[in-house]
mmCIF file of C-alpha atoms in Angstrom:
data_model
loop_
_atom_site.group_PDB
_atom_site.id
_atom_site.type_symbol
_atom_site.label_atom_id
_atom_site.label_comp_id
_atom_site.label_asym_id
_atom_site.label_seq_id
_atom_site.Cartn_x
_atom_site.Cartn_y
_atom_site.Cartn_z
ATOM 1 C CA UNK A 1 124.229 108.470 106.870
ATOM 2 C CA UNK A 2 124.921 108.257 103.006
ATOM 3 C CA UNK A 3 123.413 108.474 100.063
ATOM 4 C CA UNK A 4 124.776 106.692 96.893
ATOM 5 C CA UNK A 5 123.772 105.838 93.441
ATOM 6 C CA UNK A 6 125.546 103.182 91.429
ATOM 7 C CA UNK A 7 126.124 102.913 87.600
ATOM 8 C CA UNK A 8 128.639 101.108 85.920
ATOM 9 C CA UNK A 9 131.446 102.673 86.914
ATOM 10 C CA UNK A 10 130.741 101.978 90.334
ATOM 11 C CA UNK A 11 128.901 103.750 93.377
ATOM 12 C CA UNK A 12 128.444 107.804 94.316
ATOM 13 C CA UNK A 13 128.415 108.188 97.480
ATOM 14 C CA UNK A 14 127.178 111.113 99.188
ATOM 15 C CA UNK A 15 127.204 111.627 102.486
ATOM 16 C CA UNK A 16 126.567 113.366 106.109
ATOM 17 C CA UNK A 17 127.291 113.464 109.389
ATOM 18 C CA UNK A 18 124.734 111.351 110.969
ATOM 19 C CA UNK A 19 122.411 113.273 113.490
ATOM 20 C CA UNK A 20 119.904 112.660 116.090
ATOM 21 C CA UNK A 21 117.315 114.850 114.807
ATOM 22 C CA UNK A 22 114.665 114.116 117.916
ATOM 23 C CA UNK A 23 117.208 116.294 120.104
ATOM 24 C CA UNK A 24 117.186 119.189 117.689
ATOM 25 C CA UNK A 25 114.891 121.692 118.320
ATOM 26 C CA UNK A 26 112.749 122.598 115.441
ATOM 27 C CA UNK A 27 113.457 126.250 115.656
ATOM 28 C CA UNK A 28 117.002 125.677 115.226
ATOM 29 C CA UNK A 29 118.806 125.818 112.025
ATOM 30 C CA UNK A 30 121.903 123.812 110.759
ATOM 31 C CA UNK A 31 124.157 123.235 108.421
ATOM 32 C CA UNK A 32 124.418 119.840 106.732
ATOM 33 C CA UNK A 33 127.487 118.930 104.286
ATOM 34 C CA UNK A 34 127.424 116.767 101.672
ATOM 35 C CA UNK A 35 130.608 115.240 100.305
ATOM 36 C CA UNK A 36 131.262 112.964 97.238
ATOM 37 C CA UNK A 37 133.122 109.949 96.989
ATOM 38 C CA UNK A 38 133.694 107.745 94.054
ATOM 39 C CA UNK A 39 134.334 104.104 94.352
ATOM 40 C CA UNK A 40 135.420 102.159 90.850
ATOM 41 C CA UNK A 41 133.587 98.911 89.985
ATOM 42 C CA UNK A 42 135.212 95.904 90.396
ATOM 43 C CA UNK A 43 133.717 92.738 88.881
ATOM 44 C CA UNK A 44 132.481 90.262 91.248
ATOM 45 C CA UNK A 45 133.732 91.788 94.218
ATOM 46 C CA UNK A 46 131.489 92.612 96.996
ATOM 47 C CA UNK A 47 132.208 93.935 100.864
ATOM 48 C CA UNK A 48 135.206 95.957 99.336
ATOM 49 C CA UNK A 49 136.421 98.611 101.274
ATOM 50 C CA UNK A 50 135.542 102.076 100.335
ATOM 51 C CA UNK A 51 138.287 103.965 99.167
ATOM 52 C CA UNK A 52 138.407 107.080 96.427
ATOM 53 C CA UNK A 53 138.958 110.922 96.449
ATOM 54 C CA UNK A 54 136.553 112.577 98.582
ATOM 55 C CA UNK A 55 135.324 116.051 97.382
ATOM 56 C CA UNK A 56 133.116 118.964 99.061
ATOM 57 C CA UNK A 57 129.649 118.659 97.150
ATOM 58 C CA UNK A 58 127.472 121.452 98.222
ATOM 59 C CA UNK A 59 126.517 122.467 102.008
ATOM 60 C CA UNK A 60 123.043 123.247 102.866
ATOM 61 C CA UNK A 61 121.158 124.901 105.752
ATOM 62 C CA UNK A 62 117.793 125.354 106.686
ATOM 63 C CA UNK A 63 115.197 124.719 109.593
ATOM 64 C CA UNK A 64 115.908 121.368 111.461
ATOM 65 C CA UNK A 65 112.622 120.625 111.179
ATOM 66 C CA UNK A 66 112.312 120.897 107.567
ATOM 67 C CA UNK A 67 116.152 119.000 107.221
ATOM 68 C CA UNK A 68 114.143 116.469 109.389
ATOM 69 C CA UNK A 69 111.172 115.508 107.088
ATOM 70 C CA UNK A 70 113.684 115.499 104.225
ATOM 71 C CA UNK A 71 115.677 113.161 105.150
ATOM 72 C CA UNK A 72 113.059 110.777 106.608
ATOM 73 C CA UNK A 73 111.591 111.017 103.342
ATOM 74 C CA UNK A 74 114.473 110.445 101.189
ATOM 75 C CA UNK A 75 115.003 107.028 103.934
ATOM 76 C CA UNK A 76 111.458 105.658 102.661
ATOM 77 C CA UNK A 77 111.998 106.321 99.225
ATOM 78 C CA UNK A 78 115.286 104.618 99.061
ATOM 79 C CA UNK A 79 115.831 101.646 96.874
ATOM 80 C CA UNK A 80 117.975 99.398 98.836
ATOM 81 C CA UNK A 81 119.858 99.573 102.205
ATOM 82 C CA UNK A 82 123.062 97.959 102.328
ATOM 83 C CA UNK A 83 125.332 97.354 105.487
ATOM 84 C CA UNK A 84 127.206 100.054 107.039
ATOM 85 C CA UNK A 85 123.791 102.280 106.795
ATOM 86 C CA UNK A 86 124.359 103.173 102.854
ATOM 87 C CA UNK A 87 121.024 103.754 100.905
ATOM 88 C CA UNK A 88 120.831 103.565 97.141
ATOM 89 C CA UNK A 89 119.693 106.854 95.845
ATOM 90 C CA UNK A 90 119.192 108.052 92.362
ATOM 91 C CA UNK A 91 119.430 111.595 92.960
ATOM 92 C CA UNK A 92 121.315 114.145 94.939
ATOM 93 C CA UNK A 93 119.780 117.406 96.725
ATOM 94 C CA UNK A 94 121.100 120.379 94.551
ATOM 95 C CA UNK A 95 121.058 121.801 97.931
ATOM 96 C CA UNK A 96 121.199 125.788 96.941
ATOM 97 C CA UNK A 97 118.182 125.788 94.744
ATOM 98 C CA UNK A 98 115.953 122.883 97.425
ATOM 99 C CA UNK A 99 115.190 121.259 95.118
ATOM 100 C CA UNK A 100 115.792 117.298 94.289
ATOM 101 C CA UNK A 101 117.653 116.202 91.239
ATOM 102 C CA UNK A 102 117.488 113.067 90.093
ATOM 103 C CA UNK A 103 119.547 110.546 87.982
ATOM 104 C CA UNK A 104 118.857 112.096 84.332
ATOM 105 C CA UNK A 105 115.980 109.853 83.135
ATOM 106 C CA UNK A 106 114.893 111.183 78.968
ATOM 107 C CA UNK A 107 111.292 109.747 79.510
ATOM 108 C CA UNK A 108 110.877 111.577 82.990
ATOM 109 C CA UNK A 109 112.629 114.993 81.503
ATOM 110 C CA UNK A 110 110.360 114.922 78.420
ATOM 111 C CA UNK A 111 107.168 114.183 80.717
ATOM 112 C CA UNK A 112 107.754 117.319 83.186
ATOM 113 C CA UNK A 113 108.889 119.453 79.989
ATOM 114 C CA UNK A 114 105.071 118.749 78.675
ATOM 115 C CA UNK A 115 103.540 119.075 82.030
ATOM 116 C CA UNK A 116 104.786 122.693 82.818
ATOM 117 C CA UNK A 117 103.101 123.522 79.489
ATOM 118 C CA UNK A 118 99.799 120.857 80.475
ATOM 119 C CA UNK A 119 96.336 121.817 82.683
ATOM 120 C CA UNK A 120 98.280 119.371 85.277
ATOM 121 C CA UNK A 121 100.929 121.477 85.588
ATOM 122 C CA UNK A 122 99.633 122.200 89.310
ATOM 123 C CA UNK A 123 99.484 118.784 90.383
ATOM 124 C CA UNK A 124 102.645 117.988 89.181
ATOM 125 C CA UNK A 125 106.412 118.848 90.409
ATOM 126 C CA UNK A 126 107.656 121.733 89.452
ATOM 127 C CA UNK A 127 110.655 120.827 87.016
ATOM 128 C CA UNK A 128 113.565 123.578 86.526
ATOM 129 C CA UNK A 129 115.384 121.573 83.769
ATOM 130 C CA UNK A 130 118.735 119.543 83.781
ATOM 131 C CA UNK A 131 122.353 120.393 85.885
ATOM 132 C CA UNK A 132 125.617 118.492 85.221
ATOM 133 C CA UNK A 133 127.487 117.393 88.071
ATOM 134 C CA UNK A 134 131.235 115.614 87.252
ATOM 135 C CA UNK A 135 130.133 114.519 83.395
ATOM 136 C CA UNK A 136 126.284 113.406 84.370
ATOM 137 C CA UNK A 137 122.962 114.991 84.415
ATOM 138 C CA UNK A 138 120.211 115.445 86.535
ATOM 139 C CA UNK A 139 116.372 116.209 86.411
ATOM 140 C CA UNK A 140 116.408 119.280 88.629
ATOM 141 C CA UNK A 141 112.806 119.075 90.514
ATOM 142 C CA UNK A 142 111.020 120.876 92.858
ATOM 143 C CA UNK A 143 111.242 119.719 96.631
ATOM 144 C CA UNK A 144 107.258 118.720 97.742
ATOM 145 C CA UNK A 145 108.108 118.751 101.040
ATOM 146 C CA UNK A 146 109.321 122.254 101.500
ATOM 147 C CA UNK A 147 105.923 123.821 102.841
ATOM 148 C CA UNK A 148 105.369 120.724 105.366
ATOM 149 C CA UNK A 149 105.899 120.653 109.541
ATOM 150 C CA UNK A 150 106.994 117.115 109.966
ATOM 151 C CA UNK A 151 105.047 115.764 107.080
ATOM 152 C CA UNK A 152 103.325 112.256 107.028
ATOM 153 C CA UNK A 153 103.779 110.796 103.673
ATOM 154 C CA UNK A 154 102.439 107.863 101.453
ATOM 155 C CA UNK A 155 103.187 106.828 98.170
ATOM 156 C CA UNK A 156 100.220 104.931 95.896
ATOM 157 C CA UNK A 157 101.216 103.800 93.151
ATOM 158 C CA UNK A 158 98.735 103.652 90.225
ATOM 159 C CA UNK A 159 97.033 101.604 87.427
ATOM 160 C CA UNK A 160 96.222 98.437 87.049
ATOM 161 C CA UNK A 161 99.911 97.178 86.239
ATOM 162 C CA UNK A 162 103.603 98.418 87.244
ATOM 163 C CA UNK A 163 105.415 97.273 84.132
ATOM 164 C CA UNK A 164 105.492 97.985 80.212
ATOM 165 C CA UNK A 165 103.772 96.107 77.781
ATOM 166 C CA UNK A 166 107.306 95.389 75.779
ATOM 167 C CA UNK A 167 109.123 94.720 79.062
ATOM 168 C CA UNK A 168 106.935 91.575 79.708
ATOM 169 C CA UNK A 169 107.188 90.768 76.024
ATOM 170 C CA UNK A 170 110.946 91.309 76.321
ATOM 171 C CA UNK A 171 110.543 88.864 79.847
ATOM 172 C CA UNK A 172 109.025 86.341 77.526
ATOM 173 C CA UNK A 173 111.996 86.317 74.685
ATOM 174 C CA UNK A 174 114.116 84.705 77.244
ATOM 175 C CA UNK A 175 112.307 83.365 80.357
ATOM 176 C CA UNK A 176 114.909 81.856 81.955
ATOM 177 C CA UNK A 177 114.250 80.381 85.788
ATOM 178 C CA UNK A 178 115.687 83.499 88.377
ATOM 179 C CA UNK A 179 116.653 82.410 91.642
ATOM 180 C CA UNK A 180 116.683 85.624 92.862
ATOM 181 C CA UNK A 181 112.622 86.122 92.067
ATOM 182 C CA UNK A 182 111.583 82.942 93.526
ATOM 183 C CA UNK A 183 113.181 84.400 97.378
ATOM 184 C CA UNK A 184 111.551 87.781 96.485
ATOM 185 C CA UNK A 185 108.128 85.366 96.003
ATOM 186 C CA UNK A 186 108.914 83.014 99.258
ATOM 187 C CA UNK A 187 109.752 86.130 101.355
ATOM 188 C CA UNK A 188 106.244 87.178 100.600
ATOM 189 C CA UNK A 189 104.037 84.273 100.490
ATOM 190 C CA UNK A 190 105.786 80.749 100.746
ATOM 191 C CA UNK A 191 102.977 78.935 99.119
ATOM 192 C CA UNK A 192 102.908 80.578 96.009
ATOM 193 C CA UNK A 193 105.113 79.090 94.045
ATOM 194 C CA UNK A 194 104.380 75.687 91.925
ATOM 195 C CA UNK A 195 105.607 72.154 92.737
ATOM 196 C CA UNK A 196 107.840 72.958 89.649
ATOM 197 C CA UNK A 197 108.651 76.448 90.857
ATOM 198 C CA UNK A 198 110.206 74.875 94.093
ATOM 199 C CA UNK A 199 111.964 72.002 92.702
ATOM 200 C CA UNK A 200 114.203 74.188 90.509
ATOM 201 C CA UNK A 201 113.750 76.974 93.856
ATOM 202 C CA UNK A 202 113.421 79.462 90.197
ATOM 203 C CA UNK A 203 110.213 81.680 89.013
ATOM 204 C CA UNK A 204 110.563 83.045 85.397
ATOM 205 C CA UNK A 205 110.641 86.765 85.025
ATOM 206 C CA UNK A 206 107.274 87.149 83.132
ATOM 207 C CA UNK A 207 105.509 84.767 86.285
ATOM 208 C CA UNK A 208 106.730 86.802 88.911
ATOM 209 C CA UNK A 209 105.854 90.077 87.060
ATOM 210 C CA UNK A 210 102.465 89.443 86.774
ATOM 211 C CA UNK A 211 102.268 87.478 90.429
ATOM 212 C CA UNK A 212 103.618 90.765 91.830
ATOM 213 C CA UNK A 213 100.241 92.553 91.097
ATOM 214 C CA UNK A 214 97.710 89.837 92.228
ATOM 215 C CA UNK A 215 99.075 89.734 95.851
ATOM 216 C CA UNK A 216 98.615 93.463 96.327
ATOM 217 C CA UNK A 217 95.536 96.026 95.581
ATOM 218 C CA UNK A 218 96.722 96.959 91.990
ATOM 219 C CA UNK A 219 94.621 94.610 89.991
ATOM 220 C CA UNK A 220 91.554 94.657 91.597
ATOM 221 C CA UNK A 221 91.463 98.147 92.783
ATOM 222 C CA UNK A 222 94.045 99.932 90.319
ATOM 223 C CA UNK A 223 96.571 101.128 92.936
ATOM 224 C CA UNK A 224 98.742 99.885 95.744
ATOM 225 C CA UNK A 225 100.396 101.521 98.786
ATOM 226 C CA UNK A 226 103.753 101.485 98.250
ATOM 227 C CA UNK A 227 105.333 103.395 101.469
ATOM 228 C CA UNK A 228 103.929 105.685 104.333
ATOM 229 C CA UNK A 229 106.532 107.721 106.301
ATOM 230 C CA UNK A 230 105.159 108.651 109.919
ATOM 231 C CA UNK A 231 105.504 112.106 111.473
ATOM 232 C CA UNK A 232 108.090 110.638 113.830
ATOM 233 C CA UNK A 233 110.330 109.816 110.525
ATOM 234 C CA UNK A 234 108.942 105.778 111.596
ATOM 235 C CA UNK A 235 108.890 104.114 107.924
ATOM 236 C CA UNK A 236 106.915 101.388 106.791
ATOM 237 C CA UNK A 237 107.222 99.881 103.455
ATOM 238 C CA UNK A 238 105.224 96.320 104.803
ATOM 239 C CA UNK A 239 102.323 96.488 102.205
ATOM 240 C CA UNK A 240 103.078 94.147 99.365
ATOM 241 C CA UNK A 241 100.061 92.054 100.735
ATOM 242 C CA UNK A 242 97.936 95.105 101.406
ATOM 243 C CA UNK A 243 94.785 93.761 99.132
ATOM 244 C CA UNK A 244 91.286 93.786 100.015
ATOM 245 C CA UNK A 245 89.491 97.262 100.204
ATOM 246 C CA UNK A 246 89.421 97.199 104.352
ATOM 247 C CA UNK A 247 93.103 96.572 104.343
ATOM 248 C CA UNK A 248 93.806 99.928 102.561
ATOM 249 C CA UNK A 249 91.016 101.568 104.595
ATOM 250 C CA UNK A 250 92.760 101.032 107.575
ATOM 251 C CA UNK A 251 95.633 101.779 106.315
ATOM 252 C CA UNK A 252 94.516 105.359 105.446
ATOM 253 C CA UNK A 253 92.887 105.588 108.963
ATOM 254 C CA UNK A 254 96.113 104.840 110.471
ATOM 255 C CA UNK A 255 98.296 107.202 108.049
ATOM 256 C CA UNK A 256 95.837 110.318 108.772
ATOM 257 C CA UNK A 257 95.200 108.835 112.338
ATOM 258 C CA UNK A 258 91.077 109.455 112.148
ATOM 259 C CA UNK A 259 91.481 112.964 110.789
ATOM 260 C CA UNK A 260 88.901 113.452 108.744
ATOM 261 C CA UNK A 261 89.854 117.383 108.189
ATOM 262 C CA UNK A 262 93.044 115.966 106.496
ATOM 263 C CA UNK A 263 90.702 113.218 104.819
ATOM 264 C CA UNK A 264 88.461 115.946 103.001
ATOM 265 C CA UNK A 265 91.610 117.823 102.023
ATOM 266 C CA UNK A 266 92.718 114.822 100.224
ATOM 267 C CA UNK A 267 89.304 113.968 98.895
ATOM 268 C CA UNK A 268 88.894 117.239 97.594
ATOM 269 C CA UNK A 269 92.234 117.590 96.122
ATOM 270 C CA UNK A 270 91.967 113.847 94.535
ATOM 271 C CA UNK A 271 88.685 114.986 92.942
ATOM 272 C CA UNK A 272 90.614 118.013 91.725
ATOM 273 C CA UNK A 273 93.162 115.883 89.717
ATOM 274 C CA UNK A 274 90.820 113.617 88.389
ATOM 275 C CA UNK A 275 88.672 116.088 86.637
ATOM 276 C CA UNK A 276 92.286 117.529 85.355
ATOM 277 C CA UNK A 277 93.375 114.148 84.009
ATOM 278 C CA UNK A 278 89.600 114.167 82.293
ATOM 279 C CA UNK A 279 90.586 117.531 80.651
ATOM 280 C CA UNK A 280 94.514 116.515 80.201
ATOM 281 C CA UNK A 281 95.364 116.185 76.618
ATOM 282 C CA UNK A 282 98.795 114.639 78.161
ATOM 283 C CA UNK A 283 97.192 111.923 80.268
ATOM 284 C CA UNK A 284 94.968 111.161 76.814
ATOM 285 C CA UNK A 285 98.412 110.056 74.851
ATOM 286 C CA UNK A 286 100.270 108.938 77.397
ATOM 287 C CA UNK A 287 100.749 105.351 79.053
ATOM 288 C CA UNK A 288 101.311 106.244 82.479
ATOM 289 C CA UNK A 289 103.061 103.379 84.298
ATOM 290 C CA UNK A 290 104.724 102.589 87.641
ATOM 291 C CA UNK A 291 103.645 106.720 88.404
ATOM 292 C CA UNK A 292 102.568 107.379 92.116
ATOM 293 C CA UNK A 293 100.019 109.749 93.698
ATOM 294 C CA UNK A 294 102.051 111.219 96.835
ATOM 295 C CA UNK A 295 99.994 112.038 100.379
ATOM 296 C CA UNK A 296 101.628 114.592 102.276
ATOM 297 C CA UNK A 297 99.846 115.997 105.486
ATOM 298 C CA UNK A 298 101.437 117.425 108.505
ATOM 299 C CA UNK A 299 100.335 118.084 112.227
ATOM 300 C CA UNK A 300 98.707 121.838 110.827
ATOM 301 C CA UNK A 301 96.827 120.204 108.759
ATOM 302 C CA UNK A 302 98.012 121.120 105.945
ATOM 303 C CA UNK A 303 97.325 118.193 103.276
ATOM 304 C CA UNK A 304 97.979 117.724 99.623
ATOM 305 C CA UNK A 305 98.534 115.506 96.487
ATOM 306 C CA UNK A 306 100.604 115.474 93.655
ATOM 307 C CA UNK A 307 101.526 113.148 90.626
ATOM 308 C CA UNK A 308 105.269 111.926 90.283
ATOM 309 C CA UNK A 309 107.645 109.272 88.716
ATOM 310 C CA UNK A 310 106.841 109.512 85.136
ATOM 311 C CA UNK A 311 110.206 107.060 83.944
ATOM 312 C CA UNK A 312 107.574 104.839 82.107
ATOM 313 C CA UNK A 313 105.036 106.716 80.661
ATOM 314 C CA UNK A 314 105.046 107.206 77.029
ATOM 315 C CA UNK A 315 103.701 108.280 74.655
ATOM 316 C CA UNK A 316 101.069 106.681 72.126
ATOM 317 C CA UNK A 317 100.950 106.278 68.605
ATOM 318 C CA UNK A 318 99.764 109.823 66.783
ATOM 319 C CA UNK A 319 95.868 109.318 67.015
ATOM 320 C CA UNK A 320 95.546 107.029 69.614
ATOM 321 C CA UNK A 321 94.228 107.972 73.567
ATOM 322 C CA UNK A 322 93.436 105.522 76.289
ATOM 323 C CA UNK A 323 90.579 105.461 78.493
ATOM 324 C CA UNK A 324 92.866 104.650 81.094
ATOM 325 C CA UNK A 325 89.573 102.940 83.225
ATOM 326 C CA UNK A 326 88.853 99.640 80.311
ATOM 327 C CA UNK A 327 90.175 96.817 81.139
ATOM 328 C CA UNK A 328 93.756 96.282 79.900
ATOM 329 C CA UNK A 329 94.086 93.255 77.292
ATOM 330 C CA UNK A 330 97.986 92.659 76.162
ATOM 331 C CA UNK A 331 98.325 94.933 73.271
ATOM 332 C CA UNK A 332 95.796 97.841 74.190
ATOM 333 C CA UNK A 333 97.866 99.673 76.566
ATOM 334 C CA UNK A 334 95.244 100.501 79.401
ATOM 335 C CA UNK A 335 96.867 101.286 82.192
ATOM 336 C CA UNK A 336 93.956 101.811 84.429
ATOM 337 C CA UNK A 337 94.809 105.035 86.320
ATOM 338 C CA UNK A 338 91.454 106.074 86.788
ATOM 339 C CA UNK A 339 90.122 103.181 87.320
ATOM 340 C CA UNK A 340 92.229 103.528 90.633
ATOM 341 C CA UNK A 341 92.076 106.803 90.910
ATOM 342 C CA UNK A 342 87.736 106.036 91.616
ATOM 343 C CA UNK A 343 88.274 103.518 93.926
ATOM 344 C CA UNK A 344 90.451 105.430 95.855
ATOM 345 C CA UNK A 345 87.965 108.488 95.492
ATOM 346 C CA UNK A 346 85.657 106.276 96.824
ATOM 347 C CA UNK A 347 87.435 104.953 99.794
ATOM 348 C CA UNK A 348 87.690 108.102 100.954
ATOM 349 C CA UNK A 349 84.476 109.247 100.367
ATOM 350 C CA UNK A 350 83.467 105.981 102.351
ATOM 351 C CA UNK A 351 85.837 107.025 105.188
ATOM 352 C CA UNK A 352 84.483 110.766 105.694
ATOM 353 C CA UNK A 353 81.255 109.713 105.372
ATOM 354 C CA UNK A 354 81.048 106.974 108.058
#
C-alpha cells in the first residue's frame, strides 16, 4: 500500500508493506514502516516508472486494531486511486506523536489556531501546530480515531454549497467548455447534460459547479454524505445521488445498523455543537465552506462528532456575521451550515423517535 501526495515537483510517496489485517489479531501489536520516495515531474509523461532515493520516514507501532481503522480510514478519505494500488494523500502520519499532518494549508492553520482559543474548541481537532519534513510543512493534527474499536465512519459535508463565492466568479472569467467535467457529469447522470453540452461532449466549469449540488442533498437539505467507512474497513463513497430525505435516512440506518443507542449519542452530541456554533463568535465571521461533520461509532458504542476541513472558510469583512441558515444569494456569503445542521438534527430525531 502507498500513500503519496503530488506537487509540482512531482509525487511523495510513502509507503508500507501491505498487510492482511483480518488475520491479525486485535490484541496484537506491530510495527508498520513508512519510507519516502521522491519521483521528479516530467511534463506530459504518464505510466513512468518509479524510480528515486528511497529514505526511512518514521516507523510506528501500536494495536493492530487501532493500525486497522487507520488505515481503512485514510483509504476512504483518499483523493484518487491510481494503478498499482497508490492513493493520493495530502498528509503523512507523524507517526511518534499519532497524530495526522497534513499538506500545510494557511487558511486551515489559521482556522485551528482560532479554534483552540474558540467555545468549539471541543468539537474540533486538536491542532499541535506546524512540522517541516525535507523543506515543507505540515498542519500537525490530532488523530480522531485513536479512542475507537474498529470505528464506522461517515463524512457530511455541510452548507448549502461546496465552493467559494470568488471561485465561481473566477469559473465565470474564463468559462471555457472542459471535457473532463462533462465525463464527471455522464458518469453520474447521462441525461443531464444539454443538446449543446453533448455536441461539443464539454460542460463549462461554473455549470458543472453548481449542477454538482442539485443532484445530491446539499441544496435542499444543506449537507451531503460524502463517504461512510464500514467496521469491516468496506468503503463506500456511492452517494453523489444521495438526495431526497429517505435516501439519507436509510443511509444513516444502514451506517449505525438500527442502533438507536449510537443514534442518541449522535443526536445529543449534534445538538451539542449546534448550540456551540449559536454561541461561536468564530462560526459568526467565518464562511465555512466545503467543512464536514465526521460520524465515528464503534461496536462499544462509543459514538461521537466533530467539525473538520476548514481549507475554505474565511473570514468576513470586520463587522459583518452570517446567519449561516438565510438563503444564500451570490454576494451575501450564506453558507447555510445550520440550515443543514437542523435538518440533519431532525432526521435523527425522526429516526429515534419512530
Amino acid at each position: 500500500m502507498s500513500v503519496a501526495r503530488k506537487s509540482a515537483h512531482g509525487y511523495h510517496v510513502c509507503y508500507y508493506s501491505h498487510l492482511s489485517w483480518s488475520r491479525l489479531s486485535p490484541s496484537r501489536s506491530l510495527s508498520l514502516t513508512f519510507y519516502s520516495l521522491r519521483i521528479p515531474a516530467v511534463s506530459g509523461q504518464r505510466g513512468r516508472k518509479m524510480s528515486g532515493k528511497v529514505q526511512t520516514l518514521a516507523t510506528y507501532q501500536a494495536g493492530a486494531r487501532y493500525c486497522c481503522s487507520l488505515v481503512n480510514w485514510l483509504n476512504m478519505v483518499g483523493k484518487k486511486k491510481e494503478k498499482g494500488n497508490i492513493i493520493l494523500f495530502d498528509f503523512f502520519w507523524w507517526s511518534t506523536e499519532c497524530n495526522h499532518c497534513w499538506k500545510h494549508c494557511e487558511c486551515e492553520q489559521r482556522c485551528l489556531s482560532l479554534l483552540m482559543k474558540d467555545v468549539l474548541r471541543p468539537y474540533v481537532p486538536g491542532y499541535h501546530g506546524d512540522v517541516e519534513k525535507d523543506g515543507q510543512k505540515y498542519n500537525q493534527m490530532e488523530d480522531l480515531l485513536a479512542e475507537f474499536d474498529y470505528p464506522c465512519v461517515m463524512d457530511c459535508k455541510m452548507g448549502v454549497r461546496t465552493y467559494l463565492e470568488e471561485e465561481l466568479t473566477k469559473a465565470r472569467k474564463k468559462p471555457s467548455p472542459r471535457p473532463d467535467m462533462y465525463q464527471k457529469m455522464i458518469e453520474v447522470d447521462p441525461d443531464a447534460p444539454t443538446t449543446e453540452e453533448n455536441d461539443q461532449k464539454a460542460v463549462t466549469k461554473p455549470r458543472y459547479m453548481q449542477w454538482r449540488e442539485t443532484i445530491s442533498s446539499t441544496a435542499t437539505l444543506g449537507f451531503r454524505i460524502e463517504g461512510v467507512k464500514k467496521e469491516d474497513g468496506t468503503v463506500n463513497r456511492d452517494f453523489k445521488k444521495t438526495k431526497t430525505r429517505e435516501q439519507v435516512t436509510a443511509a444513516f440506518h444502514e451506517f449505525v445498523k438500527g442502533n438507536k443507542d449510537i443514534l442518541n449519542s449522535y443526536l445529543s452530541r449534534l445538538k451539542e455543537i449546534r448550540a456551540t456554533l449559536e454561541l461561536s463568535p468564530f462560526f459568526k465571521t467565518h464562511e465555512v465552506i466545503g467543512s464536514s461533520l465526521l460520524f465515528v461509532h464503534d461496536r462499544t458504542g462509543q459514538a461521537k462528532v466533530w467539525m473538520i476541513d476548514f481549507g475554505k472558510t474565511t473570514p468576513l469583512s470586520e463587522g459583518k456575521e452570517l446567519t449561516h441558515r438565510a438563503s444564500w444569494v451570490e454576494g451575501n456569503r450564506e453558507d447555510g451550515y445550520l440550515f443543514g445542521l437542523d435538518s440533519l438534527v431532525d432526521i435523527i430525531s425522526t429516526m429515534v423517535d419512530s
